[in-house]
mmCIF file of C-alpha atoms in Angstrom:
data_model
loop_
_atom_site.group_PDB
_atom_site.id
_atom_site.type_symbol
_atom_site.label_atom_id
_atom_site.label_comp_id
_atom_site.label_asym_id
_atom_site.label_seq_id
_atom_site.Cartn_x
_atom_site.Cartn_y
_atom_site.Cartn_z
ATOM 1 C CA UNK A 1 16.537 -43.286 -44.523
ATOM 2 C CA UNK A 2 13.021 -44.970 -44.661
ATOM 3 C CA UNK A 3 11.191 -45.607 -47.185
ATOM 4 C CA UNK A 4 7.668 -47.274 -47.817
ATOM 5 C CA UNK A 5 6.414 -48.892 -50.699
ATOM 6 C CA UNK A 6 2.850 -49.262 -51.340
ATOM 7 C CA UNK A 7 1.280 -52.337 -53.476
ATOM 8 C CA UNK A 8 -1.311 -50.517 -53.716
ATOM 9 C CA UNK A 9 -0.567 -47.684 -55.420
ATOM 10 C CA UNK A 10 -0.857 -46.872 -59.502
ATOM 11 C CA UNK A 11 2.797 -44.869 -59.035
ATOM 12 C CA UNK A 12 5.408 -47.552 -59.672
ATOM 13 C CA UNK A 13 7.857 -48.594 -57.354
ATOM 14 C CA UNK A 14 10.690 -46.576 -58.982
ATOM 15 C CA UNK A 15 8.864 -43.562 -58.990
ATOM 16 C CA UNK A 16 7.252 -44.294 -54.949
ATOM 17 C CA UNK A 17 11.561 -44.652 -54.161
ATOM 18 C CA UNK A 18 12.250 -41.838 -56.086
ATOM 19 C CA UNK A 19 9.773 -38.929 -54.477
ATOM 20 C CA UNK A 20 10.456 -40.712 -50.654
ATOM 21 C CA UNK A 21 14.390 -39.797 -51.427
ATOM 22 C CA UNK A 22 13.149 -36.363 -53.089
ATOM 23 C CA UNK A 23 11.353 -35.271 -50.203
ATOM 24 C CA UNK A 24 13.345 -36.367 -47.429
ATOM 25 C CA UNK A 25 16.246 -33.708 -49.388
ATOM 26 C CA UNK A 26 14.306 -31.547 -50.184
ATOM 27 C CA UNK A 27 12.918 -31.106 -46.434
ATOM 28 C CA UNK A 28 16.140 -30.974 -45.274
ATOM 29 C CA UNK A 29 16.755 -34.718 -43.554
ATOM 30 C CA UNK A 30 19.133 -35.722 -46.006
ATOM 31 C CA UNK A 31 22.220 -33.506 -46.126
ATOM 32 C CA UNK A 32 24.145 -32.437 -49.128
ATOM 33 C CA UNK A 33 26.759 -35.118 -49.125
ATOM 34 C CA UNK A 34 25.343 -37.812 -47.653
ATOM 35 C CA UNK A 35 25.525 -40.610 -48.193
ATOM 36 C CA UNK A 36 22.325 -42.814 -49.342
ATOM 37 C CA UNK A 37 21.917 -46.959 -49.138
ATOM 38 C CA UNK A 38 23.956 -48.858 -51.862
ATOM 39 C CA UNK A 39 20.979 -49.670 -54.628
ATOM 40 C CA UNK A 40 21.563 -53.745 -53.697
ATOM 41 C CA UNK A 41 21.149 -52.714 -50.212
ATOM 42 C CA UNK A 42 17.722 -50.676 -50.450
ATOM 43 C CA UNK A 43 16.515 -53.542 -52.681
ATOM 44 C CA UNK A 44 17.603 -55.954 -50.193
ATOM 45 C CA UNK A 45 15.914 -53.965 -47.596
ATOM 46 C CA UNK A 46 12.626 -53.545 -49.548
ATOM 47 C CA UNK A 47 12.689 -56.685 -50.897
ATOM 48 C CA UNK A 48 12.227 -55.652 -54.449
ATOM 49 C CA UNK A 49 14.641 -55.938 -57.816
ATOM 50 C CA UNK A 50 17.869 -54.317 -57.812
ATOM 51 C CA UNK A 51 17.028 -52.934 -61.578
ATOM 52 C CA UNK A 52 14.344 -51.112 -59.663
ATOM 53 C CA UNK A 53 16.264 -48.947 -57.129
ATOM 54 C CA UNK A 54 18.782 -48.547 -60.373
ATOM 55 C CA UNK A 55 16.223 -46.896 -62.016
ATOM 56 C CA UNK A 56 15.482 -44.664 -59.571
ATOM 57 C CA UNK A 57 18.996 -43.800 -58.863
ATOM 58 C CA UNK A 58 19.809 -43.290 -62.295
ATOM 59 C CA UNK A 59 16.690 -40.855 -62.242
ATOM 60 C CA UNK A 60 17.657 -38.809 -58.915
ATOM 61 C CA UNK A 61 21.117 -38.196 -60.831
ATOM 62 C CA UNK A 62 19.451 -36.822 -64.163
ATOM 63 C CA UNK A 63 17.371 -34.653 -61.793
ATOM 64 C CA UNK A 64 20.579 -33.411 -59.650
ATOM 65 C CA UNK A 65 19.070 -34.606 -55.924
ATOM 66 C CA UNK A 66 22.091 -37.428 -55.811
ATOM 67 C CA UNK A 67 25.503 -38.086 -57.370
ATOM 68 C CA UNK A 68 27.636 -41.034 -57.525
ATOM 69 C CA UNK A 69 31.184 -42.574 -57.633
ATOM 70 C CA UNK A 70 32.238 -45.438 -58.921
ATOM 71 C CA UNK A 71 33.417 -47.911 -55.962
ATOM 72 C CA UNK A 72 32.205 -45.131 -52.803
ATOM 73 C CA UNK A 73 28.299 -45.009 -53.593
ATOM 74 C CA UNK A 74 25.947 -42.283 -54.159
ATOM 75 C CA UNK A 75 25.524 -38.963 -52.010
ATOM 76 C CA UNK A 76 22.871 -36.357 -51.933
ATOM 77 C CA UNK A 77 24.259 -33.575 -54.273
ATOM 78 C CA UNK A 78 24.638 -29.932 -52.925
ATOM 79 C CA UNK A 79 20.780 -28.338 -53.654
ATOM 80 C CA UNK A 80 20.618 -24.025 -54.781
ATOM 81 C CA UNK A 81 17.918 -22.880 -53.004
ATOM 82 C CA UNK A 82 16.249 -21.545 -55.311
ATOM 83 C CA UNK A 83 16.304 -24.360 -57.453
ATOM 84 C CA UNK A 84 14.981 -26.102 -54.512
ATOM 85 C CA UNK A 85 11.807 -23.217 -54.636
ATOM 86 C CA UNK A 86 11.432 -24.236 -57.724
ATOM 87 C CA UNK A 87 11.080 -27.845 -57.061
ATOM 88 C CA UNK A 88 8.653 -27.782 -54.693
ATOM 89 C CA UNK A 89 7.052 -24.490 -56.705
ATOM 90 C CA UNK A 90 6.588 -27.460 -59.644
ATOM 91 C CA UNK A 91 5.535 -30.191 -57.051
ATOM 92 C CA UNK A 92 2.656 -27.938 -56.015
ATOM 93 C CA UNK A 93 1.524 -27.110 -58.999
ATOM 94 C CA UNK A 94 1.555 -30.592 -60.016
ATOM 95 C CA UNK A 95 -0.616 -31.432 -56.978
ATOM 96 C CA UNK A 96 -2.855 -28.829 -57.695
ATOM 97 C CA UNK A 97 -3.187 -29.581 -61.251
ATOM 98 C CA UNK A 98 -4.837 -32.832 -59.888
ATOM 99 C CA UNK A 99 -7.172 -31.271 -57.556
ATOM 100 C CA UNK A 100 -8.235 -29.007 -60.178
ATOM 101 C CA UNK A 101 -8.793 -32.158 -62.198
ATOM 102 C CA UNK A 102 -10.400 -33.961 -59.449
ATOM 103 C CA UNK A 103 -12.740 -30.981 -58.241
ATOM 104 C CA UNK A 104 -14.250 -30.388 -62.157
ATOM 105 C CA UNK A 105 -15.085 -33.750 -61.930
ATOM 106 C CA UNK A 106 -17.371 -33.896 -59.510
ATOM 107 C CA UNK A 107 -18.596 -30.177 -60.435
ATOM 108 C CA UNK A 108 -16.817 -28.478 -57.875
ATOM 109 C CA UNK A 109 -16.812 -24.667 -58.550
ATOM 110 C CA UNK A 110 -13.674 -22.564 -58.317
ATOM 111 C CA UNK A 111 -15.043 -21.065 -55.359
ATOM 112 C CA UNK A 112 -16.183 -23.707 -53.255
ATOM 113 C CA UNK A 113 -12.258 -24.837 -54.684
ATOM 114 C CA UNK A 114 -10.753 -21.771 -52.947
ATOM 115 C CA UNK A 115 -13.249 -22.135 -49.783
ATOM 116 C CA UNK A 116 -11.845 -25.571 -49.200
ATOM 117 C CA UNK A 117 -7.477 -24.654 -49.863
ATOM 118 C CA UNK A 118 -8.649 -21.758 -47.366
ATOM 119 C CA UNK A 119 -10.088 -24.037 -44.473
ATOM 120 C CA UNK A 120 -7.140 -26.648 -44.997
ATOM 121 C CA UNK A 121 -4.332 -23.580 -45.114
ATOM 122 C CA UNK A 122 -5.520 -21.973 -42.069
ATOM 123 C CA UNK A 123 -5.482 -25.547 -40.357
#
């Protein structure tokens, strides 16, 4: 499992660990049942606070992507399919509630909106 932290991003690091393991389920290179890095060895790995990858952990089990057990680690918990729709369903529409955000302001019509998410979906 890889994952990349950016300094220079305004998402914090919990939240940068948390959508890398979230998308590497959801895409299908993490199995249901596998088993992910103990949270002192991802923080070893990316040099960064073990309360850190905790939190994120802690936050992937609320959501259901991961489980864990006491003295074995944590594993990728089985996924419904169409909860996983769903998932990515909401992760679109939070993207695109951005670009919407982004495109009024620069005055960016809903047209010349659609014109571009034509160009880049027929890509």
């Amino acid at each position: 499992m890889k994952i990349i932290i950016s300094n220079s991003s305004k998402e914090p690091i919990y939240e940068q660990i948390m959508n890398q393991i979230k998308s590497s389920i959801l895409a299908g290179e993490l199995q249901e049942g596998t088993a992910i890095p103990s949270m002192r060895k991802l923080a070893q790995d990316l040099q960064i606070s073990v309360i850190t990858t905790k939190r994120a952990y802690e936050e992937l089990e609320k959501e259901g992507f991961i489980y864990s057990i006491v003295g074995k680690g944590s594993f990728v918990a089985e996924q419904n399919l169409e909860v996983i729709r769903e998932k990515k369903l909401k992760a679109i529409e939070d993207q695109m509630n951005s670009v919407i955000t982004n495109g009024k302001e620069i005055g960016l019509s809903l047209d010349e909106l659609q014109q571009l998410l034509k160009i880049l979906y027929e890509e």
